[in-house]
Amino acid sequence: MSEQHDTLLTVDHLNKEFMAGNGLFSSRFGAKVSAVKDVSFAIAHGETLGLVGESGSGKSTTGRCIIRLIRPTSGTIAMDGEDIAHLSGRALKHFRKEVQIVFQDPQASLNPRMTIGEIIREPLVIHKIGTKNEQIATAKELLETVGLNPEHINRYPHEFSGGQRQRIGIARALALRPKLIICDEPVSALDVSIQAQVLNLLKSLQNEFGLTYLFIAHDLGVVQHISDRVAVMYLGVIVELGEVNSLYGSPHHPYSQSLLSAIPVPDPREQKERNRILLAGDPPSPLDPPSGCRFRTRCPIVEAICAEQAPELREVTPGHFCACHFAKPHPITV
C-alpha cells in the first residue's frame, strides 16, 4: 500500500500479543492472545481515519499501541518518518506532546479529586510549559474553545453532564497542541443528541487547529459522518480500507457488507424492504483464531483456499483495499 506524500502517521505490520491464562483459576497458562495481527495503514496530515469493528476486534488496542500506552509486540509506528514503536524515557515523553487521546468514558477518564482547571493544566505542568498564570489562562481559553464557561474552571467533573465532561477531555487533549488525536469511542457513552454536538465540535476543532484524527468506533453511522477514510477490523486484522464514500457505497468484503447492511435508514418503508446480511455464529476466540482467513468461520462465500491461505490486503479499485480471496462489490444503501 503506497503512502501519501503528506503522511503524518504510518503503521506497518503492527502486532500486539498479550499473555493470557496466568490468573489464579486459569487452565491456559502461557497462552497468547493475538489482539492485533499484521496491521498496516497510513494517515495524512489533517485527515480523519475511522477504525471500525465489533467489540474485541483490536481497534482500541491499535490506538493504545500508537500512543504507546502499551508497547507493541512487533512492527513499526512512524510519526513524521520517525519510528516511535520502541521509544522510552525522555524521547517517549517528547513524542507524547505530539499525540493525545480522548477516552470513551468521560467520567472515568477525569480525576474526580481535581478541578477541571487542574485537569486541563496537567499536561502543561508535566511538560513544564508556561508559568502557572499562563497555564490557567490557557485552560480558560481551551474551555471557551470547546464551548464551556471559563468561569467554571474551579468546578469538579461531577458538576458537569456527560457531554460537558467529554468536552473537558477534548480540552485536555488540545492543551499541548498535538498533531494527532486518537478518539477512542468518544461519543459511545453519550446521548444521541449530544453525540452530534461533540462530533461537530471535533470537526470544527480539526479545521481550526489542523488536527489529524484516528477515530475509533463501532457505530458505522458516526464514523461515516466524521471520517475521510475508513478501515474495517475483524479479530485483529484489517479486512477493508478505503475512502468513506467508496467503502460505504460499494463494500467488497463480506464482513463490511454485513456491518453496513445493519445501519438503519430514516425511511421506515425502505428499512422494511432492506435485505440484512446476517452472519452465522459468533466471532472466534483470539486465543485460537481460525487458520487462513480469520473471517472464514462466519463467511457466506467461504471456499477451501480460505482455510489454507490468509488473504492479503490488496487494492481492488483505486484507493480501495480488501483482504478477501473472492472480493467483489456489493452496493449498500446507507
XYZ file of C-alpha atoms in Angstrom:
334
model
C 0.000 0.000 0.000
C 1.633 3.234 -1.144
C 1.996 6.122 1.318
C 0.752 9.611 0.634
C 3.373 12.311 0.231
C 1.960 14.254 3.209
C 1.681 11.276 5.537
C 1.754 12.064 9.263
C 1.465 8.553 10.716
C 2.482 5.236 9.216
C 1.659 1.914 10.898
C 3.472 -1.002 9.280
C 2.958 -4.697 10.164
C 1.852 -3.891 13.717
C 1.396 -6.878 16.028
C 0.309 -6.994 19.648
C 0.095 -10.161 21.718
C -0.975 -10.455 25.332
C -0.093 -13.276 27.682
C -3.301 -14.971 28.773
C -4.223 -17.549 31.327
C -1.742 -16.666 34.069
C -4.536 -15.941 36.537
C -5.266 -17.971 39.643
C -8.081 -20.053 38.152
C -6.817 -20.420 34.586
C -6.242 -23.653 32.749
C -4.468 -21.978 29.839
C -1.264 -20.815 31.481
C 1.173 -19.424 28.942
C -1.333 -18.939 26.119
C -1.102 -15.841 23.942
C -3.892 -13.627 22.655
C -3.195 -12.148 19.234
C -5.091 -8.867 19.663
C -3.599 -7.107 16.618
C -2.186 -9.047 13.674
C -0.077 -7.516 10.885
C -1.968 -4.199 10.744
C -0.754 -1.556 8.281
C -2.207 1.835 7.336
C -1.217 5.479 6.938
C -2.912 8.741 7.944
C -2.248 12.025 6.136
C -1.949 15.432 7.801
C -5.420 16.824 8.506
C -7.182 13.554 7.705
C -9.639 11.535 9.789
C -9.275 7.767 9.541
C -12.190 5.837 11.020
C -11.366 2.456 12.575
C -14.443 0.268 12.997
C -15.319 -3.269 14.029
C -17.102 -5.357 16.620
C -16.049 -5.391 20.260
C -12.817 -7.359 20.571
C -11.686 -6.617 17.014
C -8.479 -4.934 18.231
C -9.255 -1.351 17.275
C -8.711 0.162 20.757
C -5.540 -1.913 21.212
C -4.255 -0.484 17.929
C -4.893 3.055 19.186
C -3.178 2.386 22.511
C -0.138 0.972 20.713
C 0.109 4.108 18.583
C 0.066 6.432 21.583
C 2.347 3.965 23.412
C 0.065 3.340 26.362
C 1.038 -0.251 25.629
C 4.174 -1.481 23.882
C 3.714 -3.236 20.519
C 4.999 -6.790 20.208
C 6.468 -6.027 16.772
C 6.045 -3.720 13.818
C 6.767 -0.085 13.012
C 4.871 3.046 14.047
C 6.336 6.130 12.379
C 5.353 9.717 13.168
C 6.626 12.165 10.545
C 9.035 9.440 9.430
C 10.443 8.694 12.919
C 9.847 5.216 14.379
C 8.281 5.619 17.820
C 7.325 1.990 18.478
C 10.249 1.399 20.816
C 10.827 4.831 22.376
C 11.360 5.159 26.110
C 12.309 7.781 28.687
C 12.633 11.388 27.540
C 12.140 10.516 23.878
C 8.782 8.895 24.652
C 7.733 11.856 26.821
C 8.589 14.257 23.994
C 6.623 12.147 21.492
C 3.505 12.289 23.658
C 3.340 16.044 23.156
C 2.513 15.262 19.520
C -0.169 12.614 20.140
C -3.053 12.768 22.606
C -6.125 10.638 23.283
C -9.798 11.225 24.086
C -11.181 8.275 26.029
C -14.563 6.581 25.769
C -15.893 7.235 29.276
C -15.621 10.924 30.220
C -16.469 10.154 33.826
C -13.775 7.526 34.339
C -11.089 9.440 32.418
C -11.246 12.593 34.584
C -9.768 12.631 38.095
C -12.698 13.397 40.459
C -10.333 14.985 43.004
C -9.029 17.600 40.567
C -10.795 20.703 39.335
C -11.288 20.938 35.594
C -8.694 23.710 35.542
C -6.146 21.379 37.144
C -7.112 18.580 34.740
C -6.555 20.744 31.657
C -3.369 22.260 33.104
C -1.845 18.881 33.994
C -0.236 18.196 30.564
C 1.328 21.680 30.661
C 2.628 21.061 34.190
C 4.126 17.681 33.235
C 5.900 19.136 30.218
C 6.853 22.360 32.095
C 5.192 24.681 29.610
C 4.490 28.217 30.847
C 4.068 29.731 34.288
C 1.102 28.867 36.498
C -0.761 32.015 35.456
C -0.092 31.266 31.781
C -1.335 27.713 32.249
C -4.533 28.950 33.911
C -5.070 31.397 31.049
C -4.586 28.559 28.553
C -7.061 26.364 30.437
C -9.696 29.124 30.366
C -9.089 29.685 26.666
C -9.486 25.959 25.946
C -12.708 25.763 27.959
C -14.132 28.555 25.822
C -12.854 26.835 22.668
C -14.801 23.651 23.468
C -17.964 25.563 24.356
C -17.749 25.708 28.157
C -17.786 28.686 30.517
C -14.209 29.664 31.521
C -15.578 30.896 34.861
C -16.266 27.255 35.807
C -12.559 26.445 35.898
C -12.636 25.667 39.633
C -15.518 23.222 39.452
C -15.125 19.443 39.681
C -16.021 16.841 36.997
C -19.104 15.574 38.862
C -20.681 19.017 38.498
C -20.923 18.584 34.715
C -23.039 16.451 32.394
C -21.579 13.597 30.343
C -21.323 15.708 27.210
C -19.661 18.546 29.123
C -17.183 16.127 30.696
C -16.253 14.852 27.230
C -15.652 18.447 26.163
C -13.297 18.785 29.144
C -11.459 15.667 27.958
C -11.148 17.197 24.499
C -9.812 20.448 26.004
C -7.183 18.454 27.917
C -6.165 16.688 24.705
C -5.721 20.065 22.995
C -3.573 21.576 25.747
C -0.247 20.549 24.186
C -1.349 21.441 20.632
C -0.847 17.872 19.329
C -0.674 16.869 15.690
C -2.686 13.662 16.136
C -5.605 12.891 18.453
C -6.789 9.322 18.943
C -10.524 9.383 19.612
C -11.334 6.071 21.287
C -15.134 5.673 21.110
C -15.508 9.333 22.209
C -19.304 9.536 21.788
C -20.500 5.989 22.509
C -21.323 6.799 26.152
C -23.350 9.913 25.244
C -26.984 10.507 24.300
C -27.648 10.669 20.553
C -28.347 14.419 20.569
C -25.127 15.082 22.482
C -23.178 12.799 20.132
C -23.933 15.116 17.212
C -22.749 18.163 19.190
C -19.449 16.503 20.122
C -18.863 15.267 16.553
C -19.480 18.754 15.167
C -17.090 20.151 17.789
C -14.374 17.692 16.742
C -14.789 18.653 13.086
C -14.674 22.351 13.951
C -11.515 21.907 16.042
C -9.899 19.928 13.234
C -10.362 22.863 10.880
C -9.236 25.408 13.479
C -6.106 23.627 14.693
C -5.212 21.492 11.670
C -5.703 18.278 13.650
C -5.423 14.710 12.426
C -7.739 12.074 13.930
C -7.747 8.323 14.328
C -11.436 7.876 15.140
C -12.199 4.508 16.751
C -15.849 3.449 16.949
C -18.296 0.595 16.479
C -21.116 2.842 15.225
C -20.724 2.998 11.445
C -23.172 5.888 11.147
C -20.980 8.023 13.411
C -17.843 7.025 11.515
C -19.415 7.947 8.179
C -20.245 11.424 9.486
C -16.704 12.349 10.524
C -14.238 10.223 8.520
C -12.372 10.752 5.249
C -11.322 7.096 5.021
C -12.430 4.015 6.925
C -10.589 0.835 7.967
C -12.680 -2.188 8.988
C -11.142 -4.583 11.540
C -12.124 -8.143 12.351
C -10.414 -10.287 15.000
C -7.235 -8.202 14.968
C -6.791 -7.750 11.207
C -7.858 -5.051 8.745
C -10.191 -6.606 6.191
C -11.090 -3.495 4.174
C -9.856 0.080 3.851
C -10.933 2.890 1.558
C -12.440 6.325 1.038
C -15.639 6.674 3.037
C -17.932 7.074 0.006
C -16.309 4.151 -1.808
C -16.417 1.778 1.149
C -19.923 2.692 2.282
C -21.362 2.752 -1.228
C -19.699 -0.397 -2.554
C -18.111 -2.573 0.147
C -16.138 -5.567 -1.168
C -15.588 -7.679 1.950
C -18.485 -9.848 3.258
C -17.894 -8.584 6.804
C -18.104 -4.926 5.737
C -21.228 -5.714 3.750
C -22.873 -7.258 6.804
C -21.968 -4.321 9.071
C -23.214 -1.728 6.604
C -26.463 -3.583 5.927
C -27.276 -3.243 9.651
C -27.198 0.579 9.627
C -30.815 1.808 9.973
C -32.186 4.227 7.370
C -34.693 7.038 8.151
C -37.440 5.810 5.790
C -39.484 3.041 7.533
C -40.606 1.546 4.229
C -37.094 1.415 2.860
C -35.856 -0.026 6.150
C -38.504 -2.770 6.000
C -37.534 -3.704 2.447
C -33.782 -3.799 3.074
C -32.020 -7.120 2.921
C -29.959 -7.642 6.046
C -26.794 -9.676 5.524
C -26.725 -11.827 8.648
C -23.597 -13.649 9.784
C -23.692 -17.091 11.346
C -22.221 -17.699 14.780
C -20.054 -15.527 16.987
C -16.502 -14.228 16.450
C -13.904 -16.919 17.285
C -11.713 -16.564 20.346
C -8.470 -14.616 19.742
C -6.797 -17.334 21.835
C -7.407 -19.758 18.984
C -8.114 -17.854 15.740
C -9.027 -19.806 12.585
C -6.289 -20.764 10.143
C -6.022 -18.823 6.911
C -8.683 -16.107 6.742
C -9.852 -15.216 10.233
C -13.343 -14.456 8.955
C -13.887 -17.799 7.200
C -15.881 -19.439 10.024
C -18.664 -16.871 9.536
C -18.235 -16.084 5.849
C -21.133 -16.834 3.440
C -18.772 -17.284 0.438
C -16.037 -19.391 2.072
C -14.000 -21.808 -0.073
C -11.254 -24.344 0.684
C -8.445 -21.852 -0.004
C -9.734 -19.629 2.812
C -8.634 -22.192 5.419
C -5.219 -22.629 3.839
C -4.098 -19.111 2.981
C -4.711 -15.752 4.649
C -5.744 -13.172 2.035
C -3.551 -10.107 1.556
C -4.913 -6.581 1.762
C -4.878 -5.745 -1.953
C -6.123 -2.801 -3.993
C -9.416 -3.724 -5.660
C -10.205 -0.244 -7.014
C -8.050 2.913 -6.828
C -7.544 3.719 -3.132
C -9.818 0.876 -2.006
C -8.209 -2.181 -0.377
C -9.756 -5.504 0.620
C -8.434 -8.706 2.217
C -10.587 -11.385 0.606
C -9.802 -14.092 -1.973
C -13.196 -13.516 -3.620
C -13.693 -9.789 -3.068
C -16.459 -8.251 -5.151
C -18.549 -5.085 -4.775
C -21.966 -5.259 -3.165
C -23.813 -1.894 -3.299
C -25.379 -0.933 0.029
C -27.861 1.895 0.587
C -26.789 3.769 3.734
